[in-house]
Amino acid sequence: MRTTPARRHPPALSTARALCVLASLAFAGGCSAGSPPPDPAALATAPRLIVCGQLDDIDQTRLVLGLGADGVHVTRFELVTPDFIWRIPGQPETRRFPAGESDASPDLAATLRFAALTDAEGDLRLLDFAAPAPDAVQLEGLRGSLALHERWLNERALASLFYAATGNVQEVVALECRRVGER
């Protein structure tokens, strides 16, 4: 009996498969870009801040996402990953970073472009983000997606974050997100 050797898939193919899995999970949750707008009274009381942290190490990867009253418009977007070091003028020196550098991004809400999908209740399910030009932010080619895989339970939900940048930087991270009121 002849066996064929296992084929090794290139990183781009693995990334494409990961994105397909993320998209299918999001759509399985009932996403609809054309769903009717949610009740305005419900939006007035809806939490507007989502804070996500990596499941096995919250200090490793984090995302802070602020949403407008419509639940889709991004008002705040901060990303912390071990892959990116950001230049932040005025940032004081810390134990981990010299003055002017941090692993926490500045607020990128005005710099990135976003596309969101919501479910029938108006809850965010998938948020794609990308720099409009390859070098519009400090990270050339920054792009990615946040996928919320389940309904909110006790203001928490499991999610995954895919992000990539030019230079073969790509990562998929399992997150736990929590909704908190705007502060």
Short mmCIF file of N, CA and C in Angstrom, two decimals:
data_model
loop_
_atom_site.label_atom_id
_atom_site.label_comp_id
_atom_site.label_asym_id
_atom_site.label_seq_id
_atom_site.Cartn_x
_atom_site.Cartn_y
_atom_site.Cartn_z
N MET A 1 0.84 -1.18 0.00
CA MET A 1 0.00 0.00 0.00
C MET A 1 0.88 1.24 0.00
N ARG A 2 0.62 2.12 -0.90
CA ARG A 2 1.43 3.32 -1.03
C ARG A 2 0.72 4.50 -0.36
N THR A 3 1.48 5.24 0.44
CA THR A 3 0.89 6.42 1.11
C THR A 3 1.50 7.67 0.51
N THR A 4 0.72 8.71 0.50
CA THR A 4 1.22 9.98 -0.01
C THR A 4 1.69 10.82 1.17
N PRO A 5 2.78 11.52 1.00
CA PRO A 5 3.26 12.35 2.10
C PRO A 5 2.30 13.49 2.38
N ALA A 6 2.26 13.93 3.64
CA ALA A 6 1.40 15.05 4.02
C ALA A 6 1.91 16.31 3.35
N ARG A 7 0.99 17.08 2.81
CA ARG A 7 1.39 18.32 2.16
C ARG A 7 1.41 19.45 3.18
N ARG A 8 2.40 20.26 3.09
CA ARG A 8 2.51 21.42 3.97
C ARG A 8 1.93 22.62 3.22
N HIS A 9 0.98 23.32 3.85
CA HIS A 9 0.32 24.45 3.21
C HIS A 9 1.09 25.73 3.48
N PRO A 10 1.22 26.59 2.48
CA PRO A 10 1.91 27.87 2.70
C PRO A 10 1.13 28.73 3.69
N PRO A 11 1.83 29.67 4.40
CA PRO A 11 1.16 30.52 5.40
C PRO A 11 -0.03 31.29 4.84
N ALA A 12 0.05 31.72 3.59
CA ALA A 12 -1.06 32.48 3.01
C ALA A 12 -2.31 31.61 2.91
N LEU A 13 -2.14 30.34 2.55
CA LEU A 13 -3.27 29.44 2.46
C LEU A 13 -3.86 29.17 3.85
N SER A 14 -3.00 28.99 4.84
CA SER A 14 -3.48 28.78 6.22
C SER A 14 -4.24 29.99 6.71
N THR A 15 -3.75 31.18 6.40
CA THR A 15 -4.43 32.40 6.79
C THR A 15 -5.78 32.51 6.10
N ALA A 16 -5.82 32.17 4.83
CA ALA A 16 -7.09 32.22 4.09
C ALA A 16 -8.10 31.25 4.71
N ARG A 17 -7.63 30.08 5.08
CA ARG A 17 -8.54 29.11 5.72
C ARG A 17 -9.03 29.64 7.07
N ALA A 18 -8.14 30.27 7.85
CA ALA A 18 -8.55 30.84 9.14
C ALA A 18 -9.60 31.92 8.95
N LEU A 19 -9.44 32.76 7.93
CA LEU A 19 -10.42 33.79 7.65
C LEU A 19 -11.76 33.19 7.25
N CYS A 20 -11.71 32.12 6.46
CA CYS A 20 -12.96 31.45 6.06
C CYS A 20 -13.68 30.89 7.27
N VAL A 21 -12.92 30.31 8.19
CA VAL A 21 -13.53 29.76 9.41
C VAL A 21 -14.15 30.88 10.22
N LEU A 22 -13.43 32.01 10.39
CA LEU A 22 -13.97 33.14 11.14
C LEU A 22 -15.24 33.66 10.49
N ALA A 23 -15.23 33.82 9.18
CA ALA A 23 -16.41 34.32 8.49
C ALA A 23 -17.58 33.36 8.62
N SER A 24 -17.32 32.06 8.49
CA SER A 24 -18.42 31.10 8.59
C SER A 24 -19.00 31.08 10.00
N LEU A 25 -18.15 31.23 11.01
CA LEU A 25 -18.65 31.28 12.38
C LEU A 25 -19.52 32.52 12.59
N ALA A 26 -19.08 33.63 12.04
CA ALA A 26 -19.85 34.86 12.20
C ALA A 26 -21.20 34.73 11.49
N PHE A 27 -21.20 34.20 10.26
CA PHE A 27 -22.46 34.08 9.53
C PHE A 27 -23.37 33.02 10.14
N ALA A 28 -22.80 32.01 10.77
CA ALA A 28 -23.63 31.00 11.43
C ALA A 28 -24.38 31.60 12.60
N GLY A 29 -23.86 32.70 13.15
CA GLY A 29 -24.52 33.38 14.27
C GLY A 29 -25.67 34.27 13.83
N GLY A 30 -26.00 34.29 12.57
CA GLY A 30 -27.15 35.05 12.09
C GLY A 30 -26.81 36.46 11.66
N CYS A 31 -25.65 36.68 11.13
CA CYS A 31 -25.26 38.02 10.70
C CYS A 31 -26.05 38.43 9.48
N SER A 32 -26.28 39.72 9.40
CA SER A 32 -26.94 40.25 8.22
C SER A 32 -26.59 41.71 8.06
N ALA A 33 -25.94 42.03 6.97
CA ALA A 33 -25.58 43.42 6.73
C ALA A 33 -26.82 44.23 6.40
N GLY A 34 -27.87 43.58 5.94
CA GLY A 34 -29.08 44.29 5.56
C GLY A 34 -30.20 44.16 6.58
N SER A 35 -29.88 43.81 7.81
CA SER A 35 -30.93 43.65 8.81
C SER A 35 -31.56 45.00 9.15
N PRO A 36 -32.83 45.00 9.56
CA PRO A 36 -33.48 46.27 9.88
C PRO A 36 -32.80 46.91 11.09
N PRO A 37 -32.82 48.23 11.16
CA PRO A 37 -32.16 48.89 12.29
C PRO A 37 -32.83 48.51 13.60
N PRO A 38 -32.03 48.38 14.67
CA PRO A 38 -32.60 48.02 15.96
C PRO A 38 -33.44 49.16 16.53
N ASP A 39 -34.23 48.85 17.54
CA ASP A 39 -35.09 49.80 18.20
C ASP A 39 -34.25 50.93 18.80
N PRO A 40 -34.55 52.20 18.50
CA PRO A 40 -33.76 53.31 19.03
C PRO A 40 -33.75 53.36 20.56
N ALA A 41 -34.84 52.96 21.20
CA ALA A 41 -34.87 52.97 22.67
C ALA A 41 -33.86 51.98 23.23
N ALA A 42 -33.68 50.84 22.56
CA ALA A 42 -32.71 49.85 23.01
C ALA A 42 -31.29 50.36 22.81
N LEU A 43 -31.07 51.11 21.74
CA LEU A 43 -29.74 51.64 21.48
C LEU A 43 -29.31 52.66 22.52
N ALA A 44 -30.28 53.43 23.03
CA ALA A 44 -29.94 54.46 24.00
C ALA A 44 -29.36 53.86 25.28
N THR A 45 -29.76 52.64 25.62
CA THR A 45 -29.27 52.01 26.84
C THR A 45 -28.18 50.98 26.57
N ALA A 46 -27.84 50.77 25.31
CA ALA A 46 -26.84 49.75 24.96
C ALA A 46 -25.44 50.19 25.39
N PRO A 47 -24.63 49.26 25.89
CA PRO A 47 -23.25 49.59 26.21
C PRO A 47 -22.51 50.03 24.95
N ARG A 48 -21.56 50.92 25.12
CA ARG A 48 -20.87 51.45 23.96
C ARG A 48 -19.38 51.13 23.94
N LEU A 49 -18.91 50.36 24.89
CA LEU A 49 -17.49 50.04 24.93
C LEU A 49 -17.32 48.53 25.06
N ILE A 50 -16.48 47.96 24.20
CA ILE A 50 -16.18 46.53 24.24
C ILE A 50 -14.68 46.41 24.48
N VAL A 51 -14.32 45.67 25.52
CA VAL A 51 -12.92 45.44 25.86
C VAL A 51 -12.66 43.95 25.72
N CYS A 52 -11.69 43.59 24.88
CA CYS A 52 -11.37 42.19 24.61
C CYS A 52 -9.94 41.91 25.06
N GLY A 53 -9.74 40.71 25.61
CA GLY A 53 -8.40 40.29 26.01
C GLY A 53 -8.15 38.85 25.62
N GLN A 54 -6.89 38.54 25.34
CA GLN A 54 -6.51 37.18 24.96
C GLN A 54 -6.88 36.22 26.08
N LEU A 55 -7.45 35.07 25.72
CA LEU A 55 -7.94 34.11 26.72
C LEU A 55 -6.85 33.64 27.67
N ASP A 56 -5.68 33.30 27.16
CA ASP A 56 -4.66 32.74 28.04
C ASP A 56 -3.71 33.77 28.64
N ASP A 57 -3.73 35.02 28.16
CA ASP A 57 -2.87 36.07 28.72
C ASP A 57 -3.41 37.42 28.30
N ILE A 58 -4.21 38.03 29.18
CA ILE A 58 -4.87 39.29 28.84
C ILE A 58 -3.88 40.42 28.57
N ASP A 59 -2.66 40.32 29.10
CA ASP A 59 -1.66 41.35 28.86
C ASP A 59 -0.97 41.20 27.51
N GLN A 60 -1.12 40.06 26.89
CA GLN A 60 -0.46 39.79 25.61
C GLN A 60 -1.14 40.52 24.45
N THR A 61 -2.44 40.33 24.29
CA THR A 61 -3.19 40.96 23.20
C THR A 61 -4.50 41.50 23.77
N ARG A 62 -4.78 42.78 23.48
CA ARG A 62 -6.02 43.41 23.92
C ARG A 62 -6.56 44.30 22.81
N LEU A 63 -7.86 44.52 22.87
CA LEU A 63 -8.52 45.41 21.92
C LEU A 63 -9.56 46.20 22.70
N VAL A 64 -9.56 47.52 22.54
CA VAL A 64 -10.58 48.38 23.12
C VAL A 64 -11.34 48.97 21.96
N LEU A 65 -12.64 48.72 21.93
CA LEU A 65 -13.50 49.13 20.83
C LEU A 65 -14.64 49.97 21.36
N GLY A 66 -14.71 51.22 20.93
CA GLY A 66 -15.82 52.09 21.28
C GLY A 66 -16.78 52.16 20.11
N LEU A 67 -18.07 52.05 20.40
CA LEU A 67 -19.09 52.08 19.35
C LEU A 67 -20.03 53.25 19.58
N GLY A 68 -20.51 53.85 18.49
CA GLY A 68 -21.49 54.92 18.58
C GLY A 68 -22.85 54.39 19.00
N ALA A 69 -23.81 55.28 19.11
CA ALA A 69 -25.15 54.91 19.56
C ALA A 69 -25.81 53.90 18.62
N ASP A 70 -25.39 53.85 17.34
CA ASP A 70 -25.97 52.90 16.41
C ASP A 70 -25.43 51.49 16.60
N GLY A 71 -24.40 51.33 17.44
CA GLY A 71 -23.83 50.01 17.70
C GLY A 71 -22.90 49.51 16.62
N VAL A 72 -22.64 50.32 15.58
CA VAL A 72 -21.80 49.90 14.46
C VAL A 72 -20.68 50.92 14.20
N HIS A 73 -20.97 52.20 14.34
CA HIS A 73 -19.98 53.24 14.06
C HIS A 73 -18.87 53.19 15.11
N VAL A 74 -17.61 53.05 14.67
CA VAL A 74 -16.48 52.92 15.58
C VAL A 74 -16.01 54.30 16.03
N THR A 75 -16.00 54.52 17.34
CA THR A 75 -15.58 55.79 17.91
C THR A 75 -14.22 55.69 18.60
N ARG A 76 -13.78 54.47 18.88
CA ARG A 76 -12.49 54.25 19.54
C ARG A 76 -11.96 52.88 19.13
N PHE A 77 -10.67 52.80 18.81
CA PHE A 77 -10.07 51.54 18.42
C PHE A 77 -8.61 51.55 18.85
N GLU A 78 -8.31 50.79 19.88
CA GLU A 78 -6.95 50.69 20.40
C GLU A 78 -6.56 49.22 20.41
N LEU A 79 -5.35 48.93 19.96
CA LEU A 79 -4.88 47.55 19.82
C LEU A 79 -3.56 47.39 20.56
N VAL A 80 -3.45 46.33 21.34
CA VAL A 80 -2.21 45.98 22.03
C VAL A 80 -1.83 44.58 21.60
N THR A 81 -0.67 44.43 20.97
CA THR A 81 -0.17 43.10 20.59
C THR A 81 1.34 43.08 20.79
N PRO A 82 1.91 41.90 20.99
CA PRO A 82 3.36 41.82 21.10
C PRO A 82 4.07 42.02 19.76
N ASP A 83 3.31 42.02 18.67
CA ASP A 83 3.91 42.13 17.33
C ASP A 83 4.22 43.56 16.92
N PHE A 84 3.56 44.55 17.53
CA PHE A 84 3.69 45.92 17.09
C PHE A 84 4.18 46.82 18.21
N ILE A 85 5.14 47.68 17.90
CA ILE A 85 5.57 48.73 18.82
C ILE A 85 5.20 50.06 18.16
N TRP A 86 4.49 50.88 18.91
CA TRP A 86 3.97 52.14 18.39
C TRP A 86 4.80 53.31 18.90
N ARG A 87 5.02 54.29 18.05
CA ARG A 87 5.65 55.54 18.46
C ARG A 87 4.55 56.46 18.96
N ILE A 88 4.65 56.84 20.24
CA ILE A 88 3.64 57.71 20.84
C ILE A 88 4.37 58.89 21.49
N PRO A 89 4.38 60.04 20.82
CA PRO A 89 5.06 61.20 21.39
C PRO A 89 4.52 61.55 22.77
N GLY A 90 5.43 61.84 23.68
CA GLY A 90 5.03 62.21 25.03
C GLY A 90 4.86 61.03 25.98
N GLN A 91 4.91 59.81 25.44
CA GLN A 91 4.78 58.62 26.29
C GLN A 91 6.01 58.53 27.21
N PRO A 92 5.81 58.47 28.53
CA PRO A 92 6.98 58.39 29.43
C PRO A 92 7.66 57.03 29.33
N GLU A 93 8.90 56.99 29.75
CA GLU A 93 9.65 55.73 29.76
C GLU A 93 9.05 54.80 30.81
N THR A 94 9.00 53.50 30.48
CA THR A 94 8.51 52.49 31.42
C THR A 94 9.56 51.41 31.57
N ARG A 95 9.29 50.42 32.42
CA ARG A 95 10.22 49.29 32.57
C ARG A 95 10.41 48.55 31.26
N ARG A 96 9.35 48.49 30.46
CA ARG A 96 9.39 47.69 29.23
C ARG A 96 9.77 48.48 27.98
N PHE A 97 9.51 49.80 27.97
CA PHE A 97 9.69 50.56 26.73
C PHE A 97 10.40 51.88 26.99
N PRO A 98 11.24 52.30 26.04
CA PRO A 98 11.85 53.63 26.16
C PRO A 98 10.80 54.72 25.96
N ALA A 99 11.16 55.94 26.30
CA ALA A 99 10.23 57.07 26.14
C ALA A 99 9.77 57.15 24.69
N GLY A 100 8.47 57.39 24.51
CA GLY A 100 7.91 57.56 23.17
C GLY A 100 7.52 56.28 22.47
N GLU A 101 7.63 55.12 23.16
CA GLU A 101 7.25 53.85 22.54
C GLU A 101 6.34 53.05 23.47
N SER A 102 5.45 52.26 22.87
CA SER A 102 4.54 51.42 23.65
C SER A 102 4.00 50.30 22.77
N ASP A 103 3.52 49.22 23.42
CA ASP A 103 2.84 48.18 22.65
C ASP A 103 1.35 48.49 22.51
N ALA A 104 0.88 49.55 23.18
CA ALA A 104 -0.51 49.99 23.07
C ALA A 104 -0.60 51.06 21.98
N SER A 105 -1.45 50.83 21.03
CA SER A 105 -1.58 51.77 19.91
C SER A 105 -2.27 53.05 20.38
N PRO A 106 -2.07 54.12 19.64
CA PRO A 106 -2.93 55.28 19.86
C PRO A 106 -4.35 54.93 19.39
N ASP A 107 -5.30 55.81 19.62
CA ASP A 107 -6.66 55.57 19.13
C ASP A 107 -6.63 55.66 17.60
N LEU A 108 -6.98 54.55 16.93
CA LEU A 108 -6.91 54.45 15.47
C LEU A 108 -8.28 54.61 14.80
N ALA A 109 -9.30 55.00 15.56
CA ALA A 109 -10.66 55.07 15.01
C ALA A 109 -10.76 56.01 13.82
N ALA A 110 -10.07 57.13 13.86
CA ALA A 110 -10.16 58.10 12.77
C ALA A 110 -9.25 57.73 11.60
N THR A 111 -8.30 56.84 11.82
CA THR A 111 -7.30 56.50 10.81
C THR A 111 -7.69 55.29 9.98
N LEU A 112 -8.31 54.28 10.60
CA LEU A 112 -8.67 53.05 9.90
C LEU A 112 -10.06 53.16 9.28
N ARG A 113 -10.34 52.29 8.34
CA ARG A 113 -11.67 52.16 7.75
C ARG A 113 -12.29 50.88 8.28
N PHE A 114 -13.59 50.92 8.54
CA PHE A 114 -14.27 49.80 9.18
C PHE A 114 -15.48 49.37 8.37
N ALA A 115 -15.77 48.07 8.41
CA ALA A 115 -17.00 47.50 7.85
C ALA A 115 -17.53 46.54 8.91
N ALA A 116 -18.81 46.69 9.25
CA ALA A 116 -19.38 45.91 10.34
C ALA A 116 -20.59 45.11 9.87
N LEU A 117 -20.76 43.94 10.48
CA LEU A 117 -21.96 43.12 10.30
C LEU A 117 -22.62 42.97 11.67
N THR A 118 -23.95 43.04 11.68
CA THR A 118 -24.69 42.87 12.93
C THR A 118 -25.67 41.72 12.79
N ASP A 119 -26.14 41.22 13.91
CA ASP A 119 -27.15 40.16 13.87
C ASP A 119 -28.54 40.81 13.87
N ALA A 120 -29.57 40.00 13.94
CA ALA A 120 -30.95 40.50 13.85
C ALA A 120 -31.31 41.45 14.99
N GLU A 121 -30.63 41.30 16.14
CA GLU A 121 -30.90 42.16 17.29
C GLU A 121 -30.07 43.44 17.25
N GLY A 122 -29.21 43.59 16.25
CA GLY A 122 -28.39 44.78 16.14
C GLY A 122 -27.05 44.68 16.85
N ASP A 123 -26.73 43.50 17.40
CA ASP A 123 -25.44 43.32 18.07
C ASP A 123 -24.34 43.10 17.03
N LEU A 124 -23.20 43.68 17.29
CA LEU A 124 -22.04 43.52 16.42
C LEU A 124 -21.62 42.06 16.38
N ARG A 125 -21.37 41.52 15.19
CA ARG A 125 -20.89 40.16 15.03
C ARG A 125 -19.52 40.11 14.37
N LEU A 126 -19.27 40.98 13.39
CA LEU A 126 -18.01 40.97 12.66
C LEU A 126 -17.62 42.41 12.34
N LEU A 127 -16.36 42.74 12.65
CA LEU A 127 -15.84 44.06 12.34
C LEU A 127 -14.53 43.90 11.59
N ASP A 128 -14.52 44.33 10.34
CA ASP A 128 -13.29 44.34 9.54
C ASP A 128 -12.67 45.71 9.64
N PHE A 129 -11.34 45.75 9.74
CA PHE A 129 -10.65 47.04 9.78
C PHE A 129 -9.44 46.98 8.87
N ALA A 130 -9.10 48.14 8.30
CA ALA A 130 -7.95 48.23 7.40
C ALA A 130 -7.53 49.68 7.27
N ALA A 131 -6.23 49.87 7.08
CA ALA A 131 -5.72 51.20 6.76
C ALA A 131 -6.09 51.51 5.32
N PRO A 132 -6.63 52.70 5.03
CA PRO A 132 -7.07 53.01 3.67
C PRO A 132 -5.93 53.04 2.66
N ALA A 133 -4.74 53.36 3.12
CA ALA A 133 -3.54 53.32 2.27
C ALA A 133 -2.53 52.44 3.00
N PRO A 134 -1.65 51.77 2.27
CA PRO A 134 -0.73 50.84 2.93
C PRO A 134 0.05 51.44 4.09
N ASP A 135 0.38 52.74 4.04
CA ASP A 135 1.17 53.33 5.10
C ASP A 135 0.42 54.45 5.82
N ALA A 136 -0.90 54.34 5.94
CA ALA A 136 -1.70 55.37 6.60
C ALA A 136 -1.48 55.39 8.11
N VAL A 137 -1.05 54.29 8.68
CA VAL A 137 -0.69 54.24 10.09
C VAL A 137 0.76 53.79 10.18
N GLN A 138 1.27 53.70 11.39
CA GLN A 138 2.67 53.34 11.58
C GLN A 138 2.98 51.93 11.08
N LEU A 139 1.97 51.08 11.01
CA LEU A 139 2.18 49.71 10.53
C LEU A 139 1.70 49.60 9.10
N GLU A 140 2.59 49.41 8.19
CA GLU A 140 2.24 49.33 6.79
C GLU A 140 1.33 48.13 6.54
N GLY A 141 0.21 48.37 5.90
CA GLY A 141 -0.70 47.29 5.53
C GLY A 141 -1.52 46.73 6.66
N LEU A 142 -1.71 47.46 7.76
CA LEU A 142 -2.49 46.96 8.89
C LEU A 142 -3.91 46.66 8.45
N ARG A 143 -4.39 45.46 8.78
CA ARG A 143 -5.75 45.05 8.46
C ARG A 143 -6.13 43.89 9.37
N GLY A 144 -7.42 43.61 9.48
CA GLY A 144 -7.84 42.49 10.31
C GLY A 144 -9.34 42.44 10.51
N SER A 145 -9.76 41.55 11.41
CA SER A 145 -11.17 41.33 11.71
C SER A 145 -11.34 40.92 13.16
N LEU A 146 -12.41 41.41 13.76
CA LEU A 146 -12.85 40.94 15.08
C LEU A 146 -14.16 40.21 14.85
N ALA A 147 -14.23 38.94 15.24
CA ALA A 147 -15.45 38.15 15.08
C ALA A 147 -15.96 37.74 16.45
N LEU A 148 -17.20 38.10 16.76
CA LEU A 148 -17.84 37.68 18.01
C LEU A 148 -18.62 36.41 17.70
N HIS A 149 -18.27 35.31 18.37
CA HIS A 149 -18.78 34.00 18.01
C HIS A 149 -20.05 33.58 18.72
N GLU A 150 -20.47 34.33 19.72
CA GLU A 150 -21.66 33.93 20.48
C GLU A 150 -22.40 35.16 20.95
N ARG A 151 -23.59 34.95 21.42
CA ARG A 151 -24.39 36.04 21.97
C ARG A 151 -23.79 36.45 23.32
N TRP A 152 -24.06 37.69 23.70
CA TRP A 152 -23.58 38.19 24.98
C TRP A 152 -24.29 37.48 26.12
N LEU A 153 -23.55 36.98 27.08
CA LEU A 153 -24.08 36.35 28.27
C LEU A 153 -23.35 36.96 29.46
N ASN A 154 -24.11 37.60 30.36
CA ASN A 154 -23.50 38.32 31.48
C ASN A 154 -22.48 39.35 30.98
N GLU A 155 -22.83 39.99 29.87
CA GLU A 155 -22.00 41.03 29.25
C GLU A 155 -20.64 40.52 28.78
N ARG A 156 -20.51 39.21 28.51
CA ARG A 156 -19.28 38.62 28.00
C ARG A 156 -19.59 37.75 26.79
N ALA A 157 -18.59 37.63 25.90
CA ALA A 157 -18.72 36.79 24.72
C ALA A 157 -17.34 36.37 24.24
N LEU A 158 -17.27 35.16 23.67
CA LEU A 158 -16.02 34.70 23.07
C LEU A 158 -15.88 35.30 21.68
N ALA A 159 -14.64 35.57 21.31
CA ALA A 159 -14.39 36.20 20.02
C ALA A 159 -13.02 35.77 19.51
N SER A 160 -12.72 36.15 18.29
CA SER A 160 -11.37 35.96 17.78
C SER A 160 -10.97 37.20 17.01
N LEU A 161 -9.69 37.45 17.02
CA LEU A 161 -9.13 38.61 16.36
C LEU A 161 -8.09 38.13 15.36
N PHE A 162 -8.26 38.51 14.12
CA PHE A 162 -7.24 38.27 13.10
C PHE A 162 -6.64 39.63 12.78
N TYR A 163 -5.32 39.71 12.76
CA TYR A 163 -4.68 40.94 12.31
C TYR A 163 -3.45 40.60 11.50
N ALA A 164 -3.12 41.48 10.59
CA ALA A 164 -1.97 41.27 9.72
C ALA A 164 -1.40 42.63 9.34
N ALA A 165 -0.15 42.61 8.92
CA ALA A 165 0.51 43.80 8.41
C ALA A 165 1.54 43.35 7.39
N THR A 166 2.02 44.29 6.61
CA THR A 166 3.04 43.97 5.62
C THR A 166 4.27 43.43 6.34
N GLY A 167 4.96 42.54 5.71
CA GLY A 167 6.15 41.95 6.32
C GLY A 167 5.85 40.59 6.92
N ASN A 168 4.80 39.94 6.44
CA ASN A 168 4.45 38.60 6.86
C ASN A 168 4.01 38.50 8.31
N VAL A 169 3.52 39.60 8.89
CA VAL A 169 2.96 39.57 10.24
C VAL A 169 1.50 39.16 10.11
N GLN A 170 1.13 38.07 10.75
CA GLN A 170 -0.26 37.62 10.75
C GLN A 170 -0.51 36.80 12.00
N GLU A 171 -1.68 36.96 12.57
CA GLU A 171 -1.99 36.29 13.82
C GLU A 171 -3.50 36.11 13.96
N VAL A 172 -3.92 35.02 14.56
CA VAL A 172 -5.31 34.80 14.95
C VAL A 172 -5.28 34.50 16.44
N VAL A 173 -6.05 35.28 17.23
CA VAL A 173 -6.00 35.20 18.68
C VAL A 173 -7.41 34.95 19.22
N ALA A 174 -7.54 34.01 20.15
CA ALA A 174 -8.82 33.77 20.83
C ALA A 174 -8.97 34.80 21.95
N LEU A 175 -10.15 35.44 22.01
CA LEU A 175 -10.39 36.51 22.97
C LEU A 175 -11.65 36.26 23.77
N GLU A 176 -11.71 36.90 24.93
CA GLU A 176 -12.96 37.05 25.64
C GLU A 176 -13.25 38.53 25.68
N CYS A 177 -14.44 38.91 25.24
CA CYS A 177 -14.82 40.32 25.20
C CYS A 177 -15.87 40.58 26.27
N ARG A 178 -15.84 41.79 26.80
CA ARG A 178 -16.88 42.19 27.74
C ARG A 178 -17.37 43.57 27.36
N ARG A 179 -18.66 43.78 27.59
CA ARG A 179 -19.27 45.08 27.31
C ARG A 179 -19.30 45.86 28.60
N VAL A 180 -18.89 47.11 28.50
CA VAL A 180 -18.95 48.00 29.65
C VAL A 180 -19.56 49.32 29.20
N GLY A 181 -20.13 50.07 30.13
CA GLY A 181 -20.71 51.34 29.77
C GLY A 181 -19.63 52.35 29.39
N GLU A 182 -20.00 53.33 28.61
CA GLU A 182 -19.06 54.38 28.19
C GLU A 182 -18.63 55.15 29.42
N ARG A 183 -17.34 55.45 29.50
CA ARG A 183 -16.82 56.18 30.67
C ARG A 183 -16.27 57.50 30.26
#
